[in-house]
mmCIF file of C-alpha atoms in Angstrom:
data_model
loop_
_atom_site.group_PDB
_atom_site.id
_atom_site.type_symbol
_atom_site.label_atom_id
_atom_site.label_comp_id
_atom_site.label_asym_id
_atom_site.label_seq_id
_atom_site.Cartn_x
_atom_site.Cartn_y
_atom_site.Cartn_z
ATOM 1 C CA UNK A 32 -34.693 -36.052 -37.509
ATOM 2 C CA UNK A 33 -36.513 -38.415 -40.252
ATOM 3 C CA UNK A 34 -39.488 -40.365 -39.220
ATOM 4 C CA UNK A 35 -42.151 -42.615 -40.978
ATOM 5 C CA UNK A 36 -44.959 -41.451 -38.098
ATOM 6 C CA UNK A 37 -47.723 -38.774 -38.998
ATOM 7 C CA UNK A 38 -46.383 -35.613 -37.730
ATOM 8 C CA UNK A 39 -47.949 -32.591 -36.468
ATOM 9 C CA UNK A 40 -46.826 -29.276 -36.075
ATOM 10 C CA UNK A 41 -48.213 -26.639 -33.582
ATOM 11 C CA UNK A 42 -47.293 -23.372 -32.129
ATOM 12 C CA UNK A 43 -47.921 -22.676 -28.237
ATOM 13 C CA UNK A 44 -48.425 -19.271 -26.861
ATOM 14 C CA UNK A 45 -48.702 -17.983 -23.326
ATOM 15 C CA UNK A 46 -49.346 -14.473 -22.148
ATOM 16 C CA UNK A 47 -49.272 -13.181 -18.347
ATOM 17 C CA UNK A 48 -49.733 -9.866 -16.404
ATOM 18 C CA UNK A 49 -47.421 -9.664 -13.438
ATOM 19 C CA UNK A 50 -46.751 -6.883 -11.053
ATOM 20 C CA UNK A 51 -43.477 -4.769 -11.944
ATOM 21 C CA UNK A 52 -40.460 -5.589 -10.064
ATOM 22 C CA UNK A 53 -38.503 -2.540 -10.831
ATOM 23 C CA UNK A 54 -39.048 1.165 -11.596
ATOM 24 C CA UNK A 55 -36.410 3.418 -13.073
ATOM 25 C CA UNK A 56 -36.613 7.031 -13.520
ATOM 26 C CA UNK A 57 -34.501 9.823 -14.595
ATOM 27 C CA UNK A 58 -33.217 12.896 -12.706
ATOM 28 C CA UNK A 59 -31.770 16.128 -14.890
ATOM 29 C CA UNK A 60 -29.687 18.562 -13.190
ATOM 30 C CA UNK A 61 -29.592 21.919 -15.389
ATOM 31 C CA UNK A 62 -27.308 24.860 -14.878
ATOM 32 C CA UNK A 63 -26.993 28.563 -16.634
ATOM 33 C CA UNK A 64 -24.704 31.407 -16.180
ATOM 34 C CA UNK A 65 -22.938 33.896 -17.841
ATOM 35 C CA UNK A 66 -19.568 32.469 -16.876
ATOM 36 C CA UNK A 67 -18.358 29.049 -17.324
ATOM 37 C CA UNK A 68 -16.575 28.336 -14.346
ATOM 38 C CA UNK A 69 -19.768 29.325 -12.400
ATOM 39 C CA UNK A 70 -22.044 27.537 -14.574
ATOM 40 C CA UNK A 71 -19.714 24.390 -13.738
ATOM 41 C CA UNK A 72 -19.811 25.136 -10.311
ATOM 42 C CA UNK A 73 -23.569 25.393 -9.982
ATOM 43 C CA UNK A 74 -23.946 22.357 -11.781
ATOM 44 C CA UNK A 75 -21.701 20.518 -9.643
ATOM 45 C CA UNK A 76 -23.439 21.653 -6.686
ATOM 46 C CA UNK A 77 -27.039 20.606 -7.895
ATOM 47 C CA UNK A 78 -25.604 17.047 -8.852
ATOM 48 C CA UNK A 79 -24.003 16.702 -5.111
ATOM 49 C CA UNK A 80 -27.591 17.825 -3.567
ATOM 50 C CA UNK A 81 -29.116 15.081 -5.943
ATOM 51 C CA UNK A 82 -26.384 12.526 -4.672
ATOM 52 C CA UNK A 83 -26.887 13.528 -1.078
ATOM 53 C CA UNK A 84 -30.936 12.813 -1.354
ATOM 54 C CA UNK A 85 -30.216 9.358 -3.276
ATOM 55 C CA UNK A 86 -27.784 8.571 -0.313
ATOM 56 C CA UNK A 87 -30.502 9.266 2.121
ATOM 57 C CA UNK A 88 -32.984 6.815 0.185
ATOM 58 C CA UNK A 89 -31.048 3.639 0.508
ATOM 59 C CA UNK A 90 -32.106 1.011 0.278
ATOM 60 C CA UNK A 91 -34.903 1.644 -1.933
ATOM 61 C CA UNK A 92 -32.675 2.831 -4.185
ATOM 62 C CA UNK A 93 -30.786 -0.480 -5.899
ATOM 63 C CA UNK A 94 -28.966 1.269 -8.429
ATOM 64 C CA UNK A 95 -28.265 4.771 -10.034
ATOM 65 C CA UNK A 96 -26.198 5.746 -13.295
ATOM 66 C CA UNK A 97 -24.971 9.013 -14.370
ATOM 67 C CA UNK A 98 -24.857 9.935 -17.897
ATOM 68 C CA UNK A 99 -25.570 12.191 -20.592
ATOM 69 C CA UNK A 100 -23.151 15.116 -19.142
ATOM 70 C CA UNK A 101 -22.882 18.109 -21.555
ATOM 71 C CA UNK A 102 -21.995 21.923 -20.998
ATOM 72 C CA UNK A 103 -21.958 24.161 -24.016
ATOM 73 C CA UNK A 104 -21.274 27.767 -24.717
ATOM 74 C CA UNK A 105 -24.564 30.124 -25.637
ATOM 75 C CA UNK A 106 -24.006 32.452 -28.540
ATOM 76 C CA UNK A 107 -25.787 35.409 -30.085
ATOM 77 C CA UNK A 108 -27.711 34.608 -33.415
ATOM 78 C CA UNK A 109 -25.826 37.254 -35.011
ATOM 79 C CA UNK A 110 -22.295 36.479 -34.074
ATOM 80 C CA UNK A 111 -20.091 34.037 -32.469
ATOM 81 C CA UNK A 112 -19.840 36.283 -29.157
ATOM 82 C CA UNK A 113 -20.523 33.863 -26.054
ATOM 83 C CA UNK A 114 -23.200 35.341 -23.910
ATOM 84 C CA UNK A 115 -23.485 32.715 -21.358
ATOM 85 C CA UNK A 116 -23.223 28.878 -20.741
ATOM 86 C CA UNK A 117 -25.600 25.966 -20.468
ATOM 87 C CA UNK A 118 -25.178 22.704 -18.536
ATOM 88 C CA UNK A 119 -26.931 19.484 -17.770
ATOM 89 C CA UNK A 120 -26.475 16.218 -16.026
ATOM 90 C CA UNK A 121 -28.567 13.236 -15.917
ATOM 91 C CA UNK A 122 -28.776 10.229 -13.554
ATOM 92 C CA UNK A 123 -30.846 6.975 -13.845
ATOM 93 C CA UNK A 124 -32.417 5.456 -10.534
ATOM 94 C CA UNK A 125 -33.453 2.153 -10.297
ATOM 95 C CA UNK A 126 -36.019 1.670 -7.147
ATOM 96 C CA UNK A 127 -37.223 -1.638 -5.764
ATOM 97 C CA UNK A 128 -39.228 0.023 -3.035
ATOM 98 C CA UNK A 129 -42.332 1.269 -4.711
ATOM 99 C CA UNK A 130 -43.822 2.552 -1.480
ATOM 100 C CA UNK A 131 -40.962 5.335 -1.178
ATOM 101 C CA UNK A 132 -41.154 5.974 -5.057
ATOM 102 C CA UNK A 133 -43.050 8.672 -5.075
ATOM 103 C CA UNK A 134 -41.997 10.939 -2.193
ATOM 104 C CA UNK A 135 -38.532 10.460 -3.531
ATOM 105 C CA UNK A 136 -39.259 11.550 -7.108
ATOM 106 C CA UNK A 137 -41.283 14.723 -5.474
ATOM 107 C CA UNK A 138 -38.339 15.322 -3.190
ATOM 108 C CA UNK A 139 -35.700 15.297 -6.018
ATOM 109 C CA UNK A 140 -37.934 17.536 -8.063
ATOM 110 C CA UNK A 141 -38.339 19.888 -5.334
ATOM 111 C CA UNK A 142 -34.478 20.867 -5.663
ATOM 112 C CA UNK A 143 -33.870 24.085 -7.823
ATOM 113 C CA UNK A 144 -32.869 23.368 -11.574
ATOM 114 C CA UNK A 145 -33.796 19.659 -11.428
ATOM 115 C CA UNK A 146 -36.314 17.731 -13.751
ATOM 116 C CA UNK A 147 -37.547 14.451 -12.805
ATOM 117 C CA UNK A 148 -39.333 12.187 -15.552
ATOM 118 C CA UNK A 149 -40.413 8.568 -15.384
ATOM 119 C CA UNK A 150 -41.347 5.993 -13.956
ATOM 120 C CA UNK A 151 -40.766 3.195 -16.005
ATOM 121 C CA UNK A 152 -41.924 0.103 -14.864
ATOM 122 C CA UNK A 153 -39.896 -3.329 -15.610
ATOM 123 C CA UNK A 154 -39.343 -6.961 -14.418
ATOM 124 C CA UNK A 155 -36.082 -8.028 -13.381
ATOM 125 C CA UNK A 156 -34.285 -9.933 -16.572
ATOM 126 C CA UNK A 157 -33.723 -13.101 -14.519
ATOM 127 C CA UNK A 158 -37.712 -12.809 -13.339
ATOM 128 C CA UNK A 159 -39.342 -16.123 -12.498
ATOM 129 C CA UNK A 160 -42.458 -14.689 -14.727
ATOM 130 C CA UNK A 161 -40.468 -15.050 -18.110
ATOM 131 C CA UNK A 162 -39.498 -18.835 -16.752
ATOM 132 C CA UNK A 163 -43.375 -19.422 -16.007
ATOM 133 C CA UNK A 164 -44.734 -18.011 -19.047
ATOM 134 C CA UNK A 165 -42.266 -20.569 -21.256
ATOM 135 C CA UNK A 166 -43.397 -23.291 -19.511
ATOM 136 C CA UNK A 167 -47.395 -22.263 -20.005
ATOM 137 C CA UNK A 168 -46.240 -21.955 -23.913
ATOM 138 C CA UNK A 169 -45.015 -25.545 -23.798
ATOM 139 C CA UNK A 170 -48.282 -26.615 -22.106
ATOM 140 C CA UNK A 171 -50.064 -24.972 -24.531
ATOM 141 C CA UNK A 172 -48.573 -26.632 -27.670
ATOM 142 C CA UNK A 173 -48.461 -29.818 -25.918
ATOM 143 C CA UNK A 174 -52.407 -29.405 -25.460
ATOM 144 C CA UNK A 175 -52.791 -28.261 -29.087
ATOM 145 C CA UNK A 176 -51.285 -31.264 -30.402
ATOM 146 C CA UNK A 177 -53.020 -33.601 -28.341
ATOM 147 C CA UNK A 178 -56.189 -31.649 -29.566
ATOM 148 C CA UNK A 179 -54.968 -32.289 -33.250
ATOM 149 C CA UNK A 180 -54.311 -35.728 -32.689
ATOM 150 C CA UNK A 181 -57.635 -36.650 -30.519
ATOM 151 C CA UNK A 182 -59.285 -35.287 -33.915
ATOM 152 C CA UNK A 183 -57.869 -37.798 -36.246
ATOM 153 C CA UNK A 184 -58.509 -40.524 -33.507
ATOM 154 C CA UNK A 185 -54.840 -40.735 -33.044
ATOM 155 C CA UNK A 186 -52.265 -39.686 -29.921
ATOM 156 C CA UNK A 187 -49.270 -37.608 -29.456
ATOM 157 C CA UNK A 188 -46.393 -40.580 -29.291
ATOM 158 C CA UNK A 189 -43.109 -38.435 -29.150
ATOM 159 C CA UNK A 190 -41.709 -34.890 -29.316
ATOM 160 C CA UNK A 191 -39.327 -34.268 -32.485
ATOM 161 C CA UNK A 192 -38.350 -30.600 -32.059
ATOM 162 C CA UNK A 193 -39.252 -27.360 -29.971
ATOM 163 C CA UNK A 194 -37.850 -24.052 -30.441
ATOM 164 C CA UNK A 195 -38.354 -20.740 -28.942
ATOM 165 C CA UNK A 196 -40.571 -18.278 -30.988
ATOM 166 C CA UNK A 197 -41.498 -15.842 -28.565
ATOM 167 C CA UNK A 198 -41.049 -12.255 -28.722
ATOM 168 C CA UNK A 199 -38.883 -9.945 -26.505
ATOM 169 C CA UNK A 200 -40.620 -8.283 -23.821
ATOM 170 C CA UNK A 201 -40.330 -4.524 -23.462
ATOM 171 C CA UNK A 202 -40.438 -2.277 -20.491
ATOM 172 C CA UNK A 203 -43.867 -0.746 -19.737
ATOM 173 C CA UNK A 204 -43.898 2.748 -18.462
ATOM 174 C CA UNK A 205 -46.085 5.851 -17.358
ATOM 175 C CA UNK A 206 -44.488 8.931 -17.776
ATOM 176 C CA UNK A 207 -44.882 11.857 -15.433
ATOM 177 C CA UNK A 208 -42.392 14.998 -15.563
ATOM 178 C CA UNK A 209 -41.597 17.227 -12.382
ATOM 179 C CA UNK A 210 -39.548 20.555 -12.819
ATOM 180 C CA UNK A 211 -37.892 21.603 -9.683
ATOM 181 C CA UNK A 212 -37.898 25.248 -8.514
ATOM 182 C CA UNK A 213 -37.957 25.265 -4.695
ATOM 183 C CA UNK A 214 -41.537 26.530 -3.994
ATOM 184 C CA UNK A 215 -41.318 25.753 -0.213
ATOM 185 C CA UNK A 216 -43.986 24.817 2.224
ATOM 186 C CA UNK A 217 -42.721 20.871 2.241
ATOM 187 C CA UNK A 218 -43.320 18.089 -0.323
ATOM 188 C CA UNK A 219 -46.715 16.980 -1.157
ATOM 189 C CA UNK A 220 -47.748 13.377 -1.248
ATOM 190 C CA UNK A 221 -47.893 11.436 -4.616
ATOM 191 C CA UNK A 222 -48.990 7.971 -4.946
ATOM 192 C CA UNK A 223 -47.928 5.769 -8.182
ATOM 193 C CA UNK A 224 -49.742 2.952 -9.140
ATOM 194 C CA UNK A 225 -47.408 0.492 -10.512
ATOM 195 C CA UNK A 226 -48.184 -0.621 -14.162
ATOM 196 C CA UNK A 227 -48.748 -4.354 -14.644
ATOM 197 C CA UNK A 228 -46.180 -5.980 -17.064
ATOM 198 C CA UNK A 229 -47.002 -8.101 -19.801
ATOM 199 C CA UNK A 230 -45.043 -11.062 -20.224
ATOM 200 C CA UNK A 231 -45.226 -13.376 -23.392
ATOM 201 C CA UNK A 232 -43.615 -16.717 -24.826
ATOM 202 C CA UNK A 233 -44.444 -18.651 -27.906
ATOM 203 C CA UNK A 234 -42.693 -22.043 -28.922
ATOM 204 C CA UNK A 235 -42.966 -23.852 -32.221
ATOM 205 C CA UNK A 236 -43.319 -27.806 -31.454
ATOM 206 C CA UNK A 237 -43.317 -30.869 -33.879
ATOM 207 C CA UNK A 238 -44.714 -34.155 -32.372
ATOM 208 C CA UNK A 239 -45.126 -37.634 -34.016
ATOM 209 C CA UNK A 240 -48.737 -38.962 -33.503
ATOM 210 C CA UNK A 241 -49.989 -42.674 -33.903
ATOM 211 C CA UNK A 242 -51.616 -43.622 -37.210
ATOM 212 C CA UNK A 243 -54.929 -41.539 -37.852
ATOM 213 C CA UNK A 244 -58.048 -43.299 -37.638
ATOM 214 C CA UNK A 245 -59.560 -41.783 -41.043
ATOM 215 C CA UNK A 246 -62.493 -43.955 -42.202
#
């Protein structure tokens, strides 16, 4: 857009720390045996036990996704003779009720041949926090433009261009790992402190200003 008026170009930024809205963690069931069929059966039984626990934890569990399934033979270093089989299957669990998160993770970790890792704290993709940060970045750009204009004895008259220049936000996480073994005697309590999420937004803006007073 062509203009004969003076132009000021600024960058507006905003950073906010907000509570997380989601927590994700991974549950990995492993199996080991000399026979392939027995290993597969052990793996299926372990995965079914995890599923039963997750079924009983709804509606705290918002989503679960099973992936990273593998079964492979073990061989001796000196040859190709199969001496055993290994198997593993991982389920990623998304939780919205953080009061139940610690207990759920420990109950899963209390199962035989189960490892739990996480949690990873996140915001929802459509979280209002992102919109609020963008609005704040626009307000910061306008404030800066007005400050520059006032320093020149002028005022902001119109917006020429506004472009998003913000970085993408990534999930914050606090990692813990629990290996199941069935020690018995009940599940201990575990309190987890949700990690605040940093939300950032930035914009580039160009404004026209009135004629400066330079003398």
